[in-house]
Coordinates of C-alpha atoms and ligand atoms in Angstrom, one line a residue:
X1 CA 0.1 0.2 0.0
X2 CA 1.1 3.6 -0.7
X3 CA 1.9 6.0 2.2
X4 CA -0.8 8.4 3.2
X5 CA 1.7 11.2 1.9
X6 CA 1.8 9.6 -1.5
X7 CA -1.9 9.0 -1.7
X8 CA -2.8 12.6 -0.8
X9 CA -0.8 13.9 -3.7
X10 CA -3.3 12.5 -6.3
X11 CA -6.4 12.2 -4.0
X12 CA -8.2 14.4 -1.5
X13 CA -9.8 12.9 1.5
X14 CA -13.3 14.1 2.6
X15 CA -14.1 13.4 6.3
X16 CA -17.2 14.2 8.4
X17 CA -17.5 13.0 12.2
X18 CA -20.3 12.1 14.3
X19 CA -19.4 12.5 17.9
X20 CA -21.5 11.1 20.9
X21 CA -21.2 12.7 24.2
X22 CA -22.9 11.3 27.4
X23 CA -24.0 14.1 29.8
X24 CA -22.3 12.5 32.7
X25 CA -22.6 15.6 35.0
X26 CA -26.5 15.2 35.2
X27 CA -28.1 13.5 38.1
X28 CA -31.0 11.8 36.3
X29 CA -31.9 10.1 32.9
X30 CA -33.4 12.0 29.9
X31 CA -37.0 11.0 30.3
X32 CA -37.4 9.8 33.7
X33 CA -36.2 10.4 37.3
X34 CA -33.8 7.4 37.5
X35 CA -30.5 8.1 38.9
X36 CA -27.4 8.1 36.6
X37 CA -24.7 6.3 38.3
X38 CA -21.8 4.5 36.7
X39 CA -20.9 1.0 38.1
X40 CA -24.1 0.7 40.1
X41 CA -25.7 -3.1 40.9
X42 CA -27.2 -4.0 37.5
X43 CA -30.8 -2.9 36.8
X44 CA -31.1 -0.9 40.2
X45 CA -31.8 2.3 38.3
X46 CA -34.7 1.6 36.1
X47 CA -38.6 2.5 36.0
X48 CA -41.4 2.0 33.7
X49 CA -40.4 4.9 31.5
X50 CA -36.9 3.8 30.8
X51 CA -37.9 0.1 30.5
X52 CA -40.7 1.3 28.1
X53 CA -43.5 -0.5 29.9
X54 CA -47.1 0.3 28.6
X55 CA -48.7 3.5 29.7
X56 CA -45.6 5.0 31.1
X57 CA -45.1 8.6 30.1
X58 CA -41.6 10.4 29.4
X59 CA -41.0 13.9 30.5
X60 CA -37.8 15.6 29.0
X61 CA -35.0 16.5 31.4
X62 CA -34.5 20.2 31.6
X63 CA -31.1 20.2 32.9
X64 CA -30.1 18.1 29.8
X65 CA -31.7 20.5 27.5
X66 CA -29.7 23.3 29.1
X67 CA -26.6 21.2 28.6
X68 CA -27.3 20.8 24.8
X69 CA -28.0 24.5 24.3
X70 CA -24.7 25.3 26.2
X71 CA -22.9 23.0 23.7
X72 CA -24.7 24.6 20.8
X73 CA -23.9 28.2 21.9
X74 CA -20.2 27.3 22.3
X75 CA -19.9 26.0 19.0
X76 CA -21.6 28.9 17.2
X77 CA -24.9 27.1 16.4
X78 CA -28.4 28.5 15.9
X79 CA -30.7 27.4 18.6
X80 CA -34.0 26.0 17.3
X81 CA -36.8 27.1 19.5
X82 CA -39.4 24.7 18.1
X83 CA -38.4 21.1 17.9
X84 CA -39.8 17.7 18.4
X85 CA -38.8 14.3 19.6
X86 CA -38.8 11.4 17.3
X87 CA -38.8 7.7 17.6
X88 CA -36.3 5.8 15.8
X89 CA -36.8 2.0 15.4
X90 CA -34.3 0.0 17.3
X91 CA -34.7 -3.7 17.5
X92 CA -32.0 -5.0 20.1
X93 CA -32.5 -6.3 23.5
X94 CA -30.4 -3.5 25.2
X95 CA -33.2 -1.1 24.6
X96 CA -36.5 -2.5 26.1
X97 CA -38.6 0.2 24.4
X98 CA -37.7 -1.2 20.9
X99 CA -37.1 2.4 19.9
X100 CA -34.8 5.2 20.7
X101 CA -36.1 8.7 21.5
X102 CA -34.0 11.2 19.3
X103 CA -34.6 14.5 17.4
X104 CA -35.9 14.7 13.9
X105 CA -35.1 17.1 11.0
X106 CA -34.8 20.1 13.4
X107 CA -32.4 19.5 16.3
X108 CA -32.0 21.9 19.3
X109 CA -28.7 23.2 17.7
X110 CA -28.2 23.7 13.9
X111 CA -25.6 25.3 11.5
X112 CA -22.6 25.8 13.9
X113 CA -18.9 25.8 13.3
X114 CA -15.5 25.7 14.9
X115 CA -12.2 27.0 13.7
X116 CA -9.2 24.7 14.1
X117 CA -5.5 25.7 14.3
X118 CA -3.5 23.4 12.4
X119 CA 0.3 23.8 12.7
X120 CA 3.6 21.6 12.6
X121 CA 3.8 18.6 10.5
X122 CA 0.0 18.2 10.1
X123 CA -0.1 21.6 8.3
X124 CA 1.9 20.1 5.5
X125 CA -1.0 17.6 4.6
X126 CA -3.1 20.3 2.9
X127 CA -1.4 20.9 -0.4
X128 CA -3.1 24.2 -1.0
X129 CA -1.0 25.5 1.8
X130 CA 1.9 25.7 -0.3
X131 CA 0.2 28.3 -2.6
X132 CA -1.0 30.7 0.0
X133 CA 0.7 33.5 1.7
X134 CA 0.1 34.4 5.3
X135 CA -3.3 35.9 5.7
X136 CA -4.5 34.4 2.4
X137 CA -7.6 32.1 2.3
X138 CA -8.8 29.5 0.0
X139 CA -11.4 26.6 0.3
X140 CA -12.2 26.7 4.2
X141 CA -8.8 27.6 5.3
X142 CA -6.5 30.6 5.9
X143 CA -2.8 30.5 6.2
X144 CA -1.2 31.6 9.4
X145 CA 2.3 32.2 10.6
X146 CA 2.4 28.6 12.1
X147 CA 0.2 26.8 9.6
X148 CA -3.4 27.3 8.9
X149 CA -6.8 27.7 10.4
X150 CA -9.7 25.6 9.0
X151 CA -13.3 26.3 9.6
X152 CA -15.4 23.1 10.1
X153 CA -19.1 23.4 9.7
X154 CA -21.3 21.8 12.4
X155 CA -24.5 20.5 10.9
X156 CA -26.5 19.8 14.2
X157 CA -26.3 18.8 17.7
X158 CA -29.3 16.8 18.8
X159 CA -30.4 15.0 21.9
X160 CA -30.8 11.3 22.2
X161 CA -30.7 8.6 24.7
X162 CA -28.2 5.8 25.3
X163 CA -29.1 2.2 25.3
X164 CA -28.4 -0.3 28.1
X165 CA -25.4 -2.7 28.3
X166 CA -25.3 -6.4 27.1
X167 CA -23.0 -8.7 28.7
X168 CA -22.3 -12.0 26.9
X169 CA -21.7 -15.0 29.0
X170 CA -19.8 -18.2 28.2
X171 CA -17.8 -17.1 25.1
X172 CA -14.2 -15.7 25.0
X173 CA -13.6 -12.3 26.6
X174 CA -17.4 -11.5 26.9
X175 CA -17.7 -11.6 23.2
X176 CA -21.0 -12.6 21.6
X177 CA -19.5 -15.3 19.4
X178 CA -19.4 -18.4 21.3
X179 CA -21.6 -17.1 24.1
X180 CA -24.2 -19.3 25.5
X181 CA -26.4 -16.6 26.8
X182 CA -26.5 -12.8 27.4
X183 CA -27.5 -10.6 30.3
X184 CA -28.7 -7.2 30.0
X185 CA -28.3 -4.2 32.4
X186 CA -30.7 -1.3 31.8
X187 CA -29.1 1.1 34.3
X188 CA -27.6 3.0 31.3
X189 CA -30.8 2.9 29.2
X190 CA -32.0 6.4 28.9
X191 CA -28.8 8.2 29.7
X192 CA -28.8 11.6 28.0
X193 CA -26.6 11.7 25.0
X194 CA -25.8 14.4 22.7
X195 CA -24.9 13.7 19.1
X196 CA -22.9 16.2 17.1
X197 CA -22.7 15.9 13.4
X198 CA -20.1 17.9 11.3
X199 CA -20.2 18.8 7.6
X200 CA -17.8 17.0 5.5
X201 CA -15.4 19.8 5.7
X202 CA -12.4 18.0 7.2
X203 CA -9.5 17.0 4.9
X204 CA -6.9 15.2 6.9
X205 CA -6.7 12.7 9.8
X206 CA -4.9 15.5 11.8
X207 CA -7.7 18.0 11.3
X208 CA -10.2 15.2 12.5
X209 CA -8.1 14.6 15.6
X210 CA -7.7 18.2 16.3
X211 CA -11.6 18.8 15.9
X212 CA -12.2 16.1 18.4
X213 CA -9.6 17.6 20.9
X214 CA -11.2 21.0 20.5
X215 CA -14.7 19.6 21.1
X216 CA -13.5 17.8 24.1
X217 CA -11.8 20.9 25.5
X218 CA -14.9 22.9 25.1
X219 CA -17.4 20.2 26.6
X220 CA -14.9 19.9 29.5
X221 CA -14.9 23.8 29.9
X222 CA -18.8 23.7 29.8
X223 CA -18.7 21.0 32.6
X224 CA -21.3 18.9 30.7
X225 CA -19.4 15.6 30.6
X226 CA -16.2 14.0 31.8
X227 CA -15.5 13.4 28.1
X228 CA -13.6 10.2 28.9
X229 CA -12.8 8.5 25.6
X230 CA -11.5 5.3 27.4
X231 CA -14.6 4.9 29.4
X232 CA -16.7 5.7 26.3
X233 CA -18.4 8.9 27.5
X234 CA -17.0 10.7 24.4
X235 CA -16.7 8.6 21.2
X236 CA -16.6 9.2 17.5
X237 CA -17.6 7.8 14.3
X238 CA -15.4 8.9 11.3
X239 CA -17.0 9.2 7.8
X240 CA -14.4 9.1 5.1
X241 CA -14.3 9.1 1.2
X242 CA -11.7 10.1 -1.5
X243 CA -11.9 12.0 -4.5
X244 CA -9.3 12.8 -7.2
X245 CA -7.6 16.2 -6.6
X246 CA -9.2 18.9 -8.6
X247 CA -12.8 17.2 -8.7
X248 CA -15.7 18.4 -6.7
X249 CA -18.1 15.4 -6.5
X250 CA -18.0 13.3 -3.4
X251 CA -17.0 9.6 -3.5
X252 CA -18.7 6.8 -1.5
X253 CA -17.8 6.9 2.2
X254 CA -17.1 4.3 4.6
X255 CA -17.7 4.8 8.4
X256 CA -15.4 4.0 11.3
X257 CA -17.5 3.2 14.3
X258 CA -17.0 3.9 17.8
X259 CA -13.5 5.2 17.9
X260 CA -12.3 5.6 21.4
X261 CA -9.1 7.6 21.3
X262 CA -7.6 10.6 19.3
X263 CA -4.8 8.3 18.2
X264 CA -7.3 5.7 16.8
X265 CA -9.2 8.4 15.1
X266 CA -6.1 9.6 13.3
X267 CA -4.6 6.3 12.5
X268 CA -7.8 4.6 11.5
X269 CA -8.7 7.5 8.9
X270 CA -5.1 7.4 7.8
X271 CA -5.4 3.8 7.0
X272 CA -8.8 4.0 5.3
X273 CA -7.3 6.7 3.0
X274 CA -4.6 4.3 1.9
X275 CA -7.0 1.3 1.7
X276 CA -9.4 3.3 -0.3
X277 CA -6.8 4.7 -2.7
X278 CA -5.5 1.2 -3.3
X279 CA -9.1 -0.1 -4.3
X280 CA -9.8 2.9 -6.4
X281 CA -6.5 2.8 -8.2
X282 CA -7.1 -0.9 -9.0
X283 CA -10.4 0.0 -10.6
X284 CA -12.4 -1.5 -7.6
X285 CA -15.3 0.3 -6.0
X286 CA -15.8 1.5 -2.3
X287 CA -18.9 -0.1 -0.8
X288 CA -20.9 2.2 1.8
X289 CA -20.2 0.1 4.9
X290 CA -19.4 0.4 8.5
X291 CA -15.8 -0.7 9.4
X292 CA -14.0 -1.4 12.6
X293 CA -10.5 0.0 13.2
X294 CA -8.3 -2.6 15.0
X295 CA -5.3 -0.6 16.6
X296 CA -3.2 -3.7 17.3
X297 CA -3.7 -5.2 13.6
X298 CA -3.4 -1.7 12.3
X299 CA -6.1 -2.2 9.7
X300 CA -9.9 -1.7 9.3
X301 CA -12.4 -4.6 9.0
X302 CA -16.0 -4.8 7.7
X303 CA -18.6 -4.7 10.3
X304 CA -21.8 -4.4 8.3
X305 CA -23.1 -2.8 5.1
X306 CA -25.0 0.4 5.8
X307 CA -28.6 0.4 6.6
X308 CA -30.7 3.1 4.9
X309 CA -32.7 5.9 6.6
X310 CA -35.8 4.0 5.8
X311 CA -34.9 1.0 8.1
X312 CA -35.2 3.3 11.3
X313 CA -38.9 4.4 10.5
X314 CA -38.5 7.7 12.3
X315 CA -41.7 9.4 13.3
X316 CA -42.7 12.1 15.9
X317 CA -43.1 10.7 19.4
X318 CA -46.7 10.8 20.2
X319 CA -45.9 10.8 24.0
X320 CA -43.8 13.9 23.8
X321 CA -45.3 17.3 23.0
X322 CA -43.5 19.7 20.8
X323 CA -40.7 21.2 22.8
X324 CA -40.5 25.0 22.8
X325 CA -37.6 26.9 24.1
X326 CA -38.4 30.4 25.3
X327 CA -35.9 33.4 24.6
X328 CA -35.6 33.8 28.4
X329 CA -34.5 30.2 28.8
X330 CA -31.9 30.6 26.0
X331 CA -30.5 33.8 27.3
X332 CA -30.4 32.4 30.8
X333 CA -28.1 29.6 29.4
X334 CA -26.1 32.0 27.5
X335 CA -25.2 33.9 30.7
X336 CA -23.9 30.5 32.1
X337 CA -21.3 30.2 29.2
X338 CA -17.7 30.1 30.8
X339 CA -14.8 31.4 29.2
X340 CA -14.1 29.0 26.4
X341 CA -10.6 27.7 25.5
X342 CA -10.2 29.9 22.4
X343 CA -11.1 33.0 24.4
X344 CA -8.8 32.0 27.2
X345 CA -5.9 31.5 24.7
X346 CA -6.7 35.1 23.1
X347 CA -6.6 36.5 26.6
X348 CA -3.2 34.9 27.5
X349 CA -1.8 36.2 24.3
X350 CA -3.2 39.7 24.8
X351 CA -2.4 39.9 28.5
X352 CA 1.0 38.2 28.6
X353 CA 2.5 38.6 25.1
X354 CA 2.6 34.8 24.5
X355 CA 2.5 33.5 20.8
X356 CA -0.8 32.1 19.6
X357 CA 0.8 28.6 19.7
X358 CA 2.1 28.8 23.3
X359 CA -1.4 30.0 24.4
X360 CA -3.2 27.3 22.6
X361 CA -1.0 24.8 24.2
X362 CA -1.7 26.1 27.6
X363 CA -5.4 25.9 27.3
X364 CA -5.4 22.5 25.7
X365 CA -5.9 21.2 29.3
X366 CA -7.8 23.2 32.1
X367 CA -5.3 22.1 34.7
X368 CA -2.4 23.6 32.7
X369 CA -4.4 26.8 32.0
X370 CA -5.4 27.2 35.6
X371 CA -1.7 26.5 36.7
X372 CA -0.4 29.2 34.3
X373 CA -2.9 31.7 35.6
X374 CA -2.2 30.9 39.1
X375 CA 1.6 31.5 38.3
X376 CA 1.0 34.9 36.6
X377 CA -1.0 36.1 39.6
X378 CA 2.3 37.4 41.1
X379 CA 4.9 36.8 38.7
X380 CA 6.7 39.4 36.6
X381 CA 5.3 39.8 33.1
X382 CA 8.6 38.9 31.6
X383 CA 8.4 35.4 33.2
X384 CA 5.3 34.5 31.2
X385 CA 7.2 33.1 28.3
X386 CA 9.5 30.9 30.4
X387 CA 6.6 29.8 32.5
X388 CA 4.7 28.7 29.3
X389 CA 7.7 26.8 28.3
X390 CA 7.9 25.2 31.6
X391 CA 4.3 24.2 31.5
X392 CA 4.1 23.2 27.8
X393 CA 7.4 21.3 27.8
X394 CA 8.2 19.8 31.1
X395 CA 5.0 19.7 32.8
X396 CA 3.2 18.6 29.8
X397 CA 5.6 15.7 29.4
X398 CA 4.9 14.7 33.1
X399 CA 1.2 14.7 32.4
X400 CA 1.5 12.7 29.3
X401 CA 3.7 10.1 30.8
X402 CA 1.7 9.6 33.9
X403 CA -2.3 10.1 33.3
X404 CA -2.7 10.1 37.1
X405 CA -0.3 13.1 37.7
X406 CA -2.3 15.7 39.4
X407 CA -0.8 19.2 38.8
X408 CA -3.1 20.9 41.2
X409 CA -2.0 18.8 44.2
X410 CA 1.6 18.0 43.2
X411 CA 4.7 19.5 45.0
X412 CA 5.3 21.8 42.1
X413 CA 3.2 24.8 43.4
X414 CA 2.7 27.9 41.3
X415 CA 5.0 29.8 43.6
X416 CA 7.8 27.2 43.2
X417 CA 7.4 27.3 39.4
X418 CA 7.7 31.1 39.4
X419 CA 10.8 30.9 41.8
X420 CA 12.3 28.2 39.4
X421 CA 12.0 30.2 36.2
X422 CA 13.1 33.3 38.0
X423 CA 16.2 31.7 39.1
X424 CA 17.1 30.7 35.4
X425 CA 15.9 34.2 34.0
X426 CA 18.2 36.0 36.3
X427 CA 21.2 33.7 35.4
X428 CA 21.5 32.4 39.1
X429 CA 21.5 28.9 37.8
X430 CA 21.9 27.5 34.1
X431 CA 18.9 26.2 32.4
X432 CA 20.5 22.7 32.6
X433 CA 20.6 23.2 36.4
X434 CA 17.0 24.3 36.0
X435 CA 15.9 20.9 34.9
X436 CA 17.6 19.4 37.8
X437 CA 15.8 21.6 40.3
X438 CA 12.5 20.9 38.6
X439 CA 12.9 17.1 39.0
X440 CA 14.2 17.8 42.7
X441 CA 11.2 19.8 43.5
X442 CA 8.8 17.0 42.5
X443 CA 11.0 14.4 44.3
X444 CA 11.9 16.1 47.5
X445 CA 9.0 18.5 47.9
X446 CA 11.2 21.4 48.6
X447 CA 11.6 25.2 47.5
X448 CA 13.9 25.8 44.5
X449 CA 16.1 28.1 46.6
X450 CA 16.7 25.3 49.3
X451 CA 17.5 22.9 46.6
X452 CA 20.0 25.2 44.9
X453 CA 21.5 26.0 48.4
X454 CA 21.7 22.2 49.4
X455 CA 23.3 21.2 46.1
X456 CA 25.7 24.1 45.9
X457 CA 24.4 24.9 42.5
X458 CA 25.3 28.4 41.1
X459 CA 26.3 29.9 37.7
X460 CA 29.3 31.8 37.2
X461 CA 28.4 35.0 35.4
X462 CA 31.6 36.7 36.4
X463 CA 33.1 37.6 33.0
X464 CA 36.8 37.7 34.4
X465 CA 36.6 34.2 35.5
X466 CA 35.0 33.1 32.2
X467 CA 37.5 34.9 30.1
X468 CA 40.4 33.1 31.9
X469 CA 38.8 29.6 31.3
X470 CA 38.2 30.5 27.7
X471 CA 41.8 31.5 27.2
X472 CA 43.0 28.3 28.8
X473 CA 40.9 26.3 26.4
X474 CA 41.8 28.0 23.3
X475 CA 45.5 27.8 24.2
X476 CA 45.2 24.1 24.8
X477 CA 43.5 23.4 21.5
X478 CA 45.5 25.3 18.9
X479 CA 44.7 22.8 16.1
X480 CA 41.0 23.2 16.8
X481 CA 41.2 26.9 16.7
X482 CA 42.9 26.8 13.3
X483 CA 40.0 24.4 12.0
X484 CA 37.5 26.9 13.3
X485 CA 39.0 29.8 11.6
X486 CA 39.1 27.6 8.4
X487 CA 35.4 27.3 8.5
X488 CA 34.5 24.5 10.8
X489 CA 32.4 26.8 12.9
X490 CA 30.6 23.7 14.3
X491 CA 33.4 23.4 16.7
X492 CA 31.9 26.1 18.9
X493 CA 30.0 23.3 20.7
X494 CA 33.3 21.5 21.5
X495 CA 34.8 24.8 23.0
X496 CA 31.7 25.4 25.1
X497 CA 31.8 21.9 26.2
X498 CA 35.4 22.1 27.3
X499 CA 34.8 25.5 29.1
X500 CA 31.8 24.0 30.8
X501 CA 33.9 21.0 32.1
X502 CA 36.5 23.2 33.4
X503 CA 33.9 25.2 35.2
X504 CA 32.2 22.0 36.5
X505 CA 29.1 22.8 34.8
X506 CA 28.6 26.2 36.5
X507 CA 29.6 28.5 33.8
X508 CA 26.9 30.8 32.2
X509 CA 26.7 29.0 28.8
X510 CA 25.4 32.3 27.1
X511 CA 28.5 34.3 28.3
X512 CA 30.9 31.5 27.5
X513 CA 29.4 31.4 24.0
X514 CA 29.7 35.1 23.6
X515 CA 33.3 35.1 24.9
X516 CA 34.3 32.4 22.6
X517 CA 32.8 33.9 19.5
X518 CA 34.5 37.3 20.3
X519 CA 37.9 35.6 20.6
X520 CA 37.5 33.2 17.7
X521 CA 36.1 35.9 15.3
X522 CA 38.3 38.5 16.5
Ligands
ADP601 P1 -25.7 9.0 6.3 O1 -26.9 9.2 5.6 O2 -24.8 7.8 5.7 O3 -25.9 9.0 7.9 P2 -25.1 11.8 6.4 O4 -25.3 12.6 5.3 O5 -26.1 11.9 7.6 O6 -24.8 10.2 6.0 O7 -23.7 12.1 7.0 C1 -23.1 11.5 8.1 C2 -21.6 12.0 8.3 O8 -21.0 11.6 7.2 C3 -21.6 13.6 8.3 O9 -20.5 14.0 9.4 C4 -21.1 13.9 7.0 O10 -20.3 15.1 7.0 C5 -20.3 12.9 6.6 N1 -20.4 12.7 5.1 C6 -21.3 12.7 4.2 N2 -21.0 12.4 3.0 C7 -19.7 12.1 3.0 C8 -18.7 11.7 2.0 N3 -19.0 11.5 0.8 N4 -17.5 11.5 2.4 C9 -17.0 11.6 3.7 N5 -18.0 12.1 4.8 C10 -19.2 12.2 4.4
ZN602 ZN1 -36.2 5.3 34.5
MG603 MG1 -27.1 10.3 8.9

């Protein structure tokens, strides 16, 4: 198979996502008063409504509707004031009602969009970028200093309910194949879910990944879900097709179902791009089918061919009256909107002079954004950049390596982080020593000043002392000095290393560098 880079020269990928998010912060189910509780004793949170018993009447959960309106407002959607709930035929034992209550052609939230910031390697996957100057736009993208922004349309966000859970017994690893019987737990049946559908505006797996990440940041900021991809409270279906570059008609799409990590979303789509290209280039056809991404086998396999809309037999739910949202309700929800990640990033750039890139990285995670903000409460403005570096590089690496690392309760308090970057900024210790102090704070739970003191760390910035060492090193290596003057300027690293060694790692590298250049060029 060709690589994705090769395929993308001739083909353009068209991608649209369908994202499901469980509203885990609610207390009760979508249409009844049953408690929402993960991991409770099976079938302890059920009632006639969520079991679909005859005569039971559903009542919409107002708090859930507030959540979806929040999601809509945060993603630039129009809020539909007059909507209806529909029944969608569903014939599987994990939903006792035999239908799923969902929304019809008009959802609570319609016609939204999000802007993605694509930078780094991912930005090169859009060939049009090469033809644009900074600030110029084409298709749905605008070139930026670091890559591009892409505007992705959101078709709708609608409300629906989750099914219960089947547990298959007697087969291998709880799988249905080989099972002798199945058990069903209805605790989850009727859990409020929102489904967000994007327009087919995404063009690369990286854009799809960034879209999911951004959506997750927004939903977390709104406090409507814990958005755990591992536990399945946030999951995505990726729809993808290919078309020849330069053509406009969409190809037939396949759908990758129930993707449960950002990496799987990216890798599954990247694989599908290569697979579809191979089929098409060999003259074959793509069937509209649902496929499953297997991360360990690194390929997708067919699950089933697509059912058509007719199979669902959607019709308005006669038990639920048309639902009207008042202006007062919508405005009351709008008043509850918190500062969103993009707004926070813009404020960081504006107030602290950080680049857009640095600010966006800080807000990728609420913990790091809050930490940065706590640091800046009483830090000098010129420490903003080194603090952002500390957080985005060193702290982010810690958080990536250990999912359980809790920044808010770690020994690295904002005050200690400020003290640390301040020591480096004023050349009291070198940046290399700074790394050592960083590790020591976490290990020993001490203040940076105490660590520096105990370990006898200091940085020699006395130019006289540095000059003496530089002279010594140059005198000891006349051959290397000749080579340097002959054009091998890369030797500067060697000279700096020798000086550092002579100064037991305590020389100020910036001053050593300056002094060496002066003497060698002079
Ligand atoms: P379906 O009828 O199969 O459910 P929809 O039109 O409802 O398809 O779209 C479902 C998702 O698939 C949306 O996110 C949409 O943007 C995306 N999509 C639609 N057509 C294509 C296509 N040809 N290629 C890739 N994605 C597509
Ligand atoms: Zn119930
Ligand atoms: Mg559809």
